[in-house]
Amino acid sequence: MSSPSIPSDSANEIRNDWTKTEARKLISAPLNDLLYDAQKIHRRYFDANEVQVSTLLSIKTGGCPEDCSYCSQSAHHKSDVGAEKLMSLEAVRAAALRAKDSGATRFCMGAAWRGPKDHDLDNVCDMISEVKALGLESCATLGMLKDGQAERLKEAGLDFYNHNLDTSEEYYEKIISTRNFEDRLATLARVRQAGINVCCGGILGMGENRHDRADMLQVLACLPEHPESIPLNMLVPIPGTPLADTDPLDPLELVRAVATARIMMPKSMVRLSAGRLELDPSSQALCFLAGANSIFYGDTLLTTGNPQQRVDQNLFEKLGVRPAPLDATSPAE
Ligand code: SAM
Ligand code: DTB
Ligand code: SF4
């Protein structure tokens, strides 16, 4: 029997009033029920055999003033990642062209900033225009935005802004002390207000429990509009950071979180993000069955590794999955 919180058809399926109790119940449902319900909903809105591919580039690496305890780029920790300057426009253009040639439809630029200074934003806006001129979707993740900055990014042609909640509100202070959960929500509201698509998710496996994961998804599902894109990262433990020795999370917990996100936010793209190097093909296949329909493609994420392109091509072939074309990333009405 199916879970009572899942409607039997698409009527009233897009909800922004999920309760924490509902989210926690969903994420802990028997796995077969959860997967079945998630797959049913997934097929109402998406081609179940298409997976969108995005490529990442760190345009400004390291030396970040924030103290996120998972991150290789925080100046508070002693990882092997050094501080670098903002990349040149030409180098970014060349990387975007390589991403396009290898089949990515979206190019995501990440910067290790608390937030961009106005003169940094001029340079990033030029990069966005170059990426758009190549015919790619553009995404940026630059930290917290101040008044007016999201509008400038929109004007430059930015399609998506990534800004993760990362974990539940309750667990947040165990992970980051230099900003709070409300700061994140304020930037998300600015992005939405400026008319940029919201990309917002989090990290699993930082020592939080299943309820924290459900609670984070409940906050996303209760935003006035669901994020268009939900990246779910498995923690990549980085030597020198406070979370370096965290025990790895059972991949089935990721599968549960993906399915819960799919059911609560039916029209959103759910991206299998960091951590795929440690996920075997069967676990990734289960994530796709649970409703994941996007991945990061290319040998590196920002500072850590990602499966080689030929490994992902083999995976797609084995599963009969196709990379989604550029115009197929919006859900059916
Ligand atoms: N500085 C910006 C910010 O924090 O919003 C943008 C870059 S930050 C690296 C983007 C996201 O990458 C983080 O919010 C986090 O979800 C993810 N991330 C960073 N380090 C990670 C790690 N070691 N394992 C998994 N995900 C990670
Ligand atoms: C997201 O949620 N995951 C990406 C992207 N948004 C920017 C970043 C993953 C970073 C993994 C660790 C690293 O490579 O430094
Ligand atoms: Fe800085 Fe972003 Fe890393 Fe936090 S996650 S330390 S804000 S780069």
XYZ file of C-alpha atoms and ligand atoms in Angstrom:
383
model
C 0.000 0.000 0.000
C 1.199 3.443 -0.914
C 1.956 6.158 1.643
C -1.164 8.204 2.496
C 0.733 11.494 2.042
C 1.309 10.801 -1.663
C -1.604 11.779 -3.927
C -2.697 9.168 -6.461
C -2.591 11.606 -9.384
C -1.078 14.980 -10.195
C -3.896 16.956 -8.503
C -2.598 18.857 -5.467
C 0.786 17.304 -5.918
C 2.770 20.555 -5.965
C 2.619 21.602 -2.349
C 4.473 24.199 -0.310
C 2.918 23.236 3.002
C 4.778 20.039 3.851
C 5.219 19.454 7.557
C 8.357 18.120 9.201
C 6.322 15.142 10.408
C 5.333 14.297 6.832
C 8.883 14.698 5.554
C 10.297 12.501 8.329
C 7.641 9.855 7.690
C 8.347 9.835 3.959
C 12.116 9.514 4.286
C 11.703 6.528 6.647
C 9.044 4.688 4.610
C 9.782 1.112 3.509
C 12.311 1.564 0.706
C 10.251 -0.253 -1.923
C 7.220 1.988 -1.262
C 9.384 5.098 -1.300
C 11.049 4.157 -4.588
C 7.767 3.170 -6.231
C 6.052 6.426 -5.264
C 9.045 8.539 -6.258
C 9.323 6.825 -9.641
C 5.595 7.275 -10.331
C 5.845 10.995 -9.635
C 9.106 11.285 -11.561
C 7.488 9.854 -14.705
C 4.609 12.349 -14.564
C 7.005 15.237 -15.099
C 10.195 13.892 -16.669
C 11.536 11.397 -19.159
C 12.844 8.767 -16.737
C 15.723 7.882 -19.063
C 17.146 11.385 -19.427
C 19.753 12.860 -17.118
C 20.904 16.471 -17.434
C 24.656 17.099 -17.294
C 26.357 20.154 -15.825
C 30.062 20.919 -15.588
C 31.680 22.802 -12.724
C 34.618 25.164 -12.654
C 36.220 26.808 -9.653
C 36.830 30.344 -10.930
C 38.251 31.562 -7.599
C 39.775 28.872 -5.418
C 40.685 28.838 -1.726
C 41.316 31.437 0.973
C 37.628 31.701 1.890
C 36.864 33.628 5.128
C 33.933 31.310 6.000
C 34.523 28.331 8.300
C 32.301 25.630 6.712
C 33.701 22.524 8.353
C 33.382 20.348 5.246
C 35.203 22.664 2.865
C 38.704 22.412 1.406
C 38.639 26.133 0.569
C 38.118 27.643 4.009
C 41.077 29.692 5.263
C 40.184 28.382 8.755
C 41.353 24.839 7.920
C 44.661 23.334 6.816
C 43.765 21.474 3.618
C 46.104 21.192 0.619
C 44.101 23.791 -1.309
C 45.867 27.155 -1.544
C 44.344 30.563 -2.252
C 44.311 31.619 -5.887
C 43.207 34.720 -7.759
C 40.063 34.981 -9.885
C 40.600 33.178 -13.200
C 40.899 35.169 -16.394
C 37.956 35.587 -18.728
C 39.845 33.761 -21.466
C 40.582 30.733 -19.247
C 36.931 30.525 -18.198
C 35.771 30.756 -21.809
C 38.162 27.951 -22.817
C 36.893 25.716 -19.976
C 33.272 26.410 -20.909
C 33.981 25.534 -24.529
C 35.584 22.227 -23.454
C 32.538 21.499 -21.287
C 30.215 22.214 -24.196
C 32.266 20.032 -26.556
C 32.108 17.155 -24.106
C 28.310 17.365 -23.911
C 27.470 19.506 -20.873
C 24.432 21.776 -21.224
C 25.086 23.897 -18.128
C 28.310 25.506 -16.924
C 28.551 26.276 -13.211
C 31.133 28.707 -11.865
C 32.046 28.568 -8.183
C 33.953 31.124 -6.129
C 35.327 30.750 -2.595
C 33.906 34.000 -1.318
C 31.691 34.919 1.626
C 30.028 37.032 -1.031
C 31.189 38.898 -4.140
C 32.538 42.450 -3.933
C 31.027 44.745 -6.515
C 34.196 44.838 -8.629
C 34.367 41.000 -8.562
C 30.839 40.955 -9.846
C 31.857 42.968 -12.935
C 34.293 40.197 -13.857
C 31.814 37.395 -13.119
C 29.157 39.147 -15.221
C 31.588 39.140 -18.163
C 32.157 35.412 -17.623
C 28.418 34.747 -17.586
C 27.994 36.607 -20.865
C 30.772 34.507 -22.452
C 29.175 31.259 -21.242
C 25.798 32.344 -22.616
C 27.382 33.328 -25.928
C 28.568 29.705 -26.268
C 24.947 28.547 -26.023
C 25.280 27.011 -22.560
C 23.062 27.532 -19.532
C 24.923 29.470 -16.864
C 25.067 28.897 -13.130
C 27.107 30.673 -10.456
C 27.759 30.064 -6.781
C 29.468 33.061 -5.242
C 28.253 33.094 -1.635
C 25.857 35.572 -0.051
C 24.431 38.332 -2.246
C 23.752 41.900 -1.189
C 20.954 44.130 -2.441
C 21.190 44.714 -6.186
C 23.778 42.007 -6.892
C 21.297 39.336 -8.006
C 19.769 41.863 -10.420
C 23.184 42.500 -11.950
C 23.739 38.771 -12.410
C 20.326 38.412 -14.035
C 21.111 41.248 -16.413
C 24.333 39.493 -17.431
C 22.228 36.453 -18.388
C 22.624 34.203 -15.343
C 20.181 31.276 -15.504
C 20.776 29.602 -12.096
C 22.290 30.630 -8.767
C 23.492 27.837 -6.469
C 23.307 28.524 -2.758
C 22.856 25.481 -0.537
C 21.151 25.187 2.831
C 23.596 22.325 3.340
C 21.844 20.814 6.379
C 18.893 21.271 8.738
C 18.446 24.531 10.614
C 19.044 22.637 13.858
C 22.323 21.066 12.744
C 23.590 24.167 10.916
C 25.536 25.667 13.829
C 27.500 22.424 14.213
C 28.844 22.875 10.685
C 29.312 26.618 10.126
C 29.702 29.484 12.607
C 30.450 32.452 10.339
C 26.886 32.723 8.994
C 23.501 31.285 9.875
C 20.599 29.531 8.223
C 18.605 32.784 7.878
C 21.504 34.378 5.965
C 21.195 31.571 3.420
C 17.429 32.034 3.126
C 17.880 35.790 2.619
C 20.184 35.233 -0.368
C 17.806 32.641 -1.816
C 14.989 35.205 -1.595
C 17.131 37.797 -3.419
C 17.906 35.298 -6.190
C 14.224 34.397 -6.591
C 13.180 38.052 -6.527
C 15.621 38.847 -9.337
C 14.043 36.155 -11.525
C 17.024 33.774 -11.471
C 16.364 30.035 -11.140
C 17.216 28.738 -7.678
C 19.633 25.829 -7.235
C 19.638 24.785 -3.593
C 20.359 21.554 -1.774
C 22.811 20.251 0.736
C 25.351 17.736 1.951
C 24.594 14.333 3.430
C 26.902 12.441 5.744
C 28.220 15.239 7.971
C 27.111 13.418 11.144
C 23.491 14.627 10.887
C 20.659 12.137 11.296
C 17.845 11.156 8.951
C 15.485 13.655 10.539
C 17.948 16.472 9.787
C 17.950 15.400 6.142
C 14.138 15.327 6.065
C 13.965 18.715 7.798
C 16.310 20.322 5.272
C 14.156 19.005 2.401
C 11.024 20.232 4.169
C 12.426 23.784 4.288
C 13.196 23.626 0.564
C 9.727 22.253 -0.189
C 8.099 25.069 1.806
C 9.853 27.930 0.023
C 7.266 30.031 -1.846
C 8.498 28.285 -5.028
C 10.446 25.038 -5.065
C 14.079 25.362 -6.189
C 14.325 24.475 -9.860
C 17.412 22.445 -9.047
C 18.316 20.480 -5.904
C 21.920 19.293 -5.621
C 22.395 16.478 -3.108
C 26.045 16.026 -2.204
C 27.579 13.196 -0.212
C 30.310 14.602 2.008
C 33.726 14.327 0.371
C 35.948 14.136 3.447
C 38.865 16.533 3.038
C 42.096 15.974 5.014
C 42.782 18.955 7.262
C 39.097 19.874 7.739
C 37.107 19.178 10.926
C 34.998 16.571 9.062
C 38.008 14.701 7.627
C 37.393 11.570 9.702
C 33.604 11.412 9.473
C 32.266 7.891 8.919
C 30.856 7.429 5.419
C 27.066 7.478 5.125
C 25.202 4.425 3.825
C 24.365 5.172 0.160
C 20.789 4.007 0.799
C 20.387 7.143 2.928
C 21.165 9.188 -0.181
C 18.633 7.115 -2.143
C 16.021 7.867 0.531
C 16.803 11.592 0.437
C 16.591 11.684 -3.372
C 13.212 9.924 -3.358
C 11.903 12.226 -0.630
C 13.027 15.294 -2.592
C 11.382 13.915 -5.734
C 8.054 13.317 -3.982
C 8.006 16.667 -2.169
C 9.269 18.724 -5.129
C 7.986 16.838 -8.201
C 9.029 19.341 -10.873
C 12.540 20.078 -9.594
C 15.695 18.635 -11.091
C 17.447 16.573 -8.396
C 21.209 16.460 -8.942
C 23.476 13.665 -7.758
C 26.359 15.935 -6.898
C 29.596 15.475 -4.927
C 30.560 12.000 -3.759
C 29.891 9.960 -6.904
C 33.478 8.644 -6.943
C 32.528 6.636 -3.847
C 29.121 5.522 -5.160
C 29.099 2.256 -7.088
C 27.014 1.999 -10.291
C 24.199 0.144 -8.495
C 23.801 2.907 -5.905
C 23.768 5.540 -8.634
C 21.186 3.479 -10.545
C 19.004 3.415 -7.423
C 19.357 7.201 -7.138
C 18.127 7.576 -10.729
C 15.246 5.224 -9.930
C 14.480 7.404 -6.901
C 14.174 10.419 -9.209
C 17.640 11.938 -9.550
C 17.918 13.386 -13.040
C 21.077 15.463 -13.183
C 24.777 14.947 -12.505
C 28.027 16.881 -12.550
C 30.034 15.681 -15.508
C 33.803 16.060 -15.878
C 36.858 14.852 -13.967
C 36.779 17.527 -11.257
C 34.127 19.211 -9.151
C 35.587 22.366 -7.590
C 38.690 21.063 -5.818
C 37.976 17.316 -5.642
C 37.589 14.508 -8.143
C 34.538 13.276 -10.033
C 34.192 10.169 -12.237
C 36.058 10.361 -15.544
C 33.830 11.168 -18.498
C 34.269 7.735 -20.067
C 33.187 6.112 -16.772
C 29.975 8.157 -16.814
C 29.448 7.377 -20.495
C 29.689 3.652 -19.610
C 27.278 4.125 -16.728
C 24.736 5.878 -18.975
C 25.095 3.123 -21.591
C 24.672 0.380 -19.027
C 21.504 2.023 -17.686
C 20.113 3.054 -21.074
C 20.183 6.667 -19.915
C 20.632 9.582 -22.337
C 22.089 13.009 -21.570
C 19.178 15.474 -21.662
C 19.299 17.974 -24.528
C 19.403 21.660 -23.658
C 15.685 22.264 -24.208
C 14.524 19.226 -22.213
C 15.486 20.368 -18.751
C 12.121 21.907 -17.897
C 9.490 19.556 -16.528
C 6.269 18.791 -18.420
C 3.318 20.878 -17.239
N 31.259 29.766 -1.438
C 29.999 29.502 -1.997
C 29.005 28.947 -1.001
O 29.412 28.391 0.002
O 27.811 29.061 -1.255
C 30.047 28.607 -3.207
C 30.966 27.426 -3.283
S 30.632 26.098 -2.155
C 32.054 25.143 -2.396
C 29.277 25.229 -2.900
C 28.755 23.999 -2.203
O 29.642 22.903 -2.400
C 28.603 24.033 -0.707
O 27.457 24.720 -0.303
C 28.502 22.566 -0.370
O 27.159 22.130 -0.426
C 29.319 21.904 -1.461
N 30.555 21.328 -0.915
C 31.668 22.007 -0.572
N 32.598 21.179 -0.061
C 32.059 19.944 -0.078
C 32.525 18.658 0.331
N 33.719 18.503 0.873
N 31.711 17.605 0.178
C 30.479 17.767 -0.362
N 29.980 18.948 -0.768
C 30.760 20.032 -0.629
C 26.851 21.745 -5.123
O 25.868 21.524 -4.400
N 27.875 20.903 -5.267
C 28.890 21.485 -6.113
C 28.215 22.799 -6.590
N 27.021 22.844 -5.835
C 28.963 24.050 -6.541
C 30.179 21.625 -5.420
C 30.711 20.320 -4.854
C 32.040 20.574 -4.236
C 32.696 19.334 -3.737
C 33.989 19.597 -3.068
C 35.036 20.207 -3.930
O 35.223 19.788 -5.101
O 35.720 21.102 -3.446
Fe 33.748 29.322 1.535
Fe 31.732 28.198 0.199
Fe 33.766 26.687 1.160
Fe 32.038 27.756 2.855
S 31.575 26.250 1.252
S 34.273 27.783 3.058
S 31.559 29.699 1.835
S 33.881 28.243 -0.435
